[in-house]
Amino acid sequence: GAGVSQSPRYKVAKRGQDVALRCDPISGHVSLFWYQQALGQGPEFLTYFQNEAQLDKSGLPSDRFFAERPEGSVSTLKIQRTQQEDSAVYLCASSSYRGPLLVAGANVLTFGAGSRLTVL
Amino acid sequence: TQLLEQSPQFLSIQEGENLTVYCNSSSVFSSLQWYRQEPGEGPVLLVTVVTGGEVKKLKRLTFQFGDARKDSSLHITAAQPGDTGLYLCAGAKLYGNKLVFGAGTILRVKS
């Protein structure tokens, strides 16, 4: 597609529910990133895929968070047993660059509009 | 704890005024990016600076990377209402996998 598409745009969950957030990256982009943006804060890194391989998941806040990209295109971020502190905008970004994130600033990330999760 | 500190957090100015936003860190970054984010949208890249002391201009926006590559500034000349938004700086380490973002500066330009 022309841009990074995320769905749903808005999700309200009751505490304890499981949620799944979807990201459709730009066609052909090999690198995919998930970021979490709390209200009034900048985005914080969650995880990084190169094709179907999850190369870095150091930012996932707990084992309730799980991300996958089984065929190297669409990615899903799953949050189990949601808590109120999980309320945030979850941003997905993709890049055509194959290597590590930024080599001499060569990489460009295209962000989606995000999925806003509210946990009641 | 934010590795990148942005100031000011909020700025409300009149159309035509000039402004500067700062992004500071105690860490050295291989490159630094500035993004603009509007409500309900994802961040959009404005510029990447990679060399200490580098200055880049984008129309009325001037970006500077500090000599030691620990800080950066964004200067807007003759601000317009269309400049309103959240400005984010983000740093990257060489061969790293992640961008480290500041908390952002909310800019409101009144006509």
Tab-separated table of C-alpha atoms in Angstrom, chain A:
chain	number	residue	atom	x	y	z
A	1	GLY	CA	0.000	0.000	0.000
A	2	ALA	CA	0.915	3.648	-0.139
A	3	GLY	CA	1.481	3.967	3.581
A	4	VAL	CA	1.624	1.999	6.811
A	5	SER	CA	-1.870	0.934	7.806
A	6	GLN	CA	-2.841	0.095	11.372
A	7	SER	CA	-6.040	-1.370	12.754
A	8	PRO	CA	-8.074	-0.898	14.761
A	9	ARG	CA	-7.530	2.845	15.091
A	10	TYR	CA	-9.268	2.817	18.472
A	11	LYS	CA	-9.724	-0.020	20.914
A	12	VAL	CA	-11.375	0.042	24.315
A	13	ALA	CA	-10.733	-3.007	26.463
A	14	LYS	CA	-11.755	-4.000	29.927
A	15	ARG	CA	-8.915	-4.775	32.292
A	16	GLY	CA	-7.908	-8.399	31.850
A	17	GLN	CA	-9.002	-8.701	28.228
A	18	ASP	CA	-6.626	-9.719	25.459
A	19	VAL	CA	-6.157	-7.393	22.477
A	20	ALA	CA	-4.537	-7.746	19.069
A	21	LEU	CA	-3.287	-4.807	17.035
A	22	ARG	CA	-2.476	-5.171	13.365
A	23	CYS	CA	0.091	-3.445	11.183
A	24	ASP	CA	0.250	-3.546	7.381
A	25	PRO	CA	3.631	-2.112	6.387
A	26	ILE	CA	4.489	-0.543	3.067
A	27	SER	CA	4.736	-3.291	0.467
A	28	GLY	CA	8.271	-4.598	0.174
A	29	HIS	CA	9.542	-3.025	3.379
A	30	VAL	CA	11.687	-5.591	5.153
A	31	SER	CA	12.061	-3.839	8.502
A	32	LEU	CA	9.142	-3.306	10.874
A	33	PHE	CA	9.091	-1.630	14.266
A	34	TRP	CA	6.545	-1.266	17.065
A	35	TYR	CA	6.596	1.730	19.403
A	36	GLN	CA	4.413	2.647	22.378
A	37	GLN	CA	3.482	6.290	22.924
A	38	ALA	CA	1.930	7.167	26.269
A	39	LEU	CA	-0.038	10.388	26.627
A	40	GLY	CA	2.270	13.394	26.658
A	41	GLN	CA	5.357	11.334	25.900
A	42	GLY	CA	7.482	10.470	22.927
A	43	PRO	CA	7.317	7.012	21.372
A	44	GLU	CA	9.238	4.226	23.109
A	45	PHE	CA	10.697	1.271	21.246
A	46	LEU	CA	9.029	-2.095	21.739
A	47	THR	CA	10.350	-4.512	19.116
A	48	TYR	CA	11.950	-4.845	15.672
A	49	PHE	CA	11.516	-7.361	12.836
A	50	GLN	CA	13.621	-7.953	9.780
A	51	ASN	CA	11.341	-9.917	7.487
A	52	GLU	CA	9.838	-12.618	9.735
A	53	ALA	CA	12.701	-12.625	12.230
A	54	GLN	CA	12.204	-10.751	15.486
A	55	LEU	CA	15.695	-9.395	15.992
A	56	ASP	CA	15.094	-7.193	19.001
A	57	LYS	CA	12.328	-7.425	21.583
A	58	SER	CA	14.153	-5.652	24.369
A	59	GLY	CA	11.495	-2.951	24.678
A	60	LEU	CA	8.527	-5.208	25.375
A	61	PRO	CA	7.476	-4.209	28.908
A	62	SER	CA	6.376	-7.637	30.113
A	63	ASP	CA	5.688	-11.169	29.010
A	64	ARG	CA	2.084	-10.112	28.426
A	65	PHE	CA	3.275	-8.434	25.228
A	66	PHE	CA	3.903	-10.579	22.177
A	67	ALA	CA	4.569	-9.620	18.566
A	68	GLU	CA	4.763	-11.696	15.432
A	69	ARG	CA	5.291	-11.284	11.707
A	70	PRO	CA	4.973	-14.842	10.405
A	71	GLU	CA	5.231	-14.173	6.676
A	72	GLY	CA	7.446	-11.130	6.791
A	73	SER	CA	4.719	-8.664	5.915
A	74	VAL	CA	1.748	-8.056	8.233
A	75	SER	CA	2.569	-7.892	11.934
A	76	THR	CA	0.393	-8.333	14.999
A	77	LEU	CA	1.078	-6.995	18.472
A	78	LYS	CA	-0.816	-8.941	21.100
A	79	ILE	CA	-1.312	-7.833	24.668
A	80	GLN	CA	-2.665	-10.394	27.104
A	81	ARG	CA	-4.547	-9.600	30.297
A	82	THR	CA	-4.489	-5.874	29.624
A	83	GLN	CA	-3.807	-3.478	32.488
A	84	GLN	CA	-4.611	0.220	32.782
A	85	GLU	CA	-0.954	1.118	32.343
A	86	ASP	CA	-1.093	-0.450	28.868
A	87	SER	CA	-3.287	2.461	27.714
A	88	ALA	CA	-1.311	4.217	24.996
A	89	VAL	CA	-1.018	4.715	21.260
A	90	TYR	CA	0.787	1.831	19.607
A	91	LEU	CA	2.708	2.950	16.532
A	92	CYS	CA	4.021	0.729	13.787
A	93	ALA	CA	6.778	1.854	11.425
A	94	SER	CA	8.395	0.228	8.422
A	95	SER	CA	11.528	0.776	6.396
A	96	SER	CA	12.972	-0.531	3.171
A	97	TYR	CA	16.431	-0.605	4.714
A	98	ARG	CA	17.613	-4.143	5.329
A	99	GLY	CA	20.440	-3.565	7.769
A	100	PRO	CA	20.663	-2.246	11.306
A	101	LEU	CA	18.404	0.690	11.945
A	102	LEU	CA	20.501	3.663	11.174
A	103	VAL	CA	23.796	3.654	9.380
A	104	ALA	CA	24.980	7.225	8.978
A	105	GLY	CA	21.371	8.329	9.083
A	106	ALA	CA	20.519	6.487	5.899
A	107	ASN	CA	17.356	4.860	7.112
A	108	VAL	CA	13.921	6.403	6.917
A	109	LEU	CA	11.042	5.119	8.977
A	110	THR	CA	7.453	5.586	7.825
A	111	PHE	CA	5.026	5.515	10.729
A	112	GLY	CA	1.411	4.488	10.692
A	113	ALA	CA	-1.292	6.585	12.355
A	114	GLY	CA	-1.301	4.289	15.371
A	115	SER	CA	-3.804	2.263	17.355
A	116	ARG	CA	-5.093	4.012	20.456
A	117	LEU	CA	-5.730	1.504	23.244
A	118	THR	CA	-7.757	2.489	26.285
A	119	VAL	CA	-7.976	-0.017	29.117
A	120	LEU	CA	-10.796	0.597	31.571
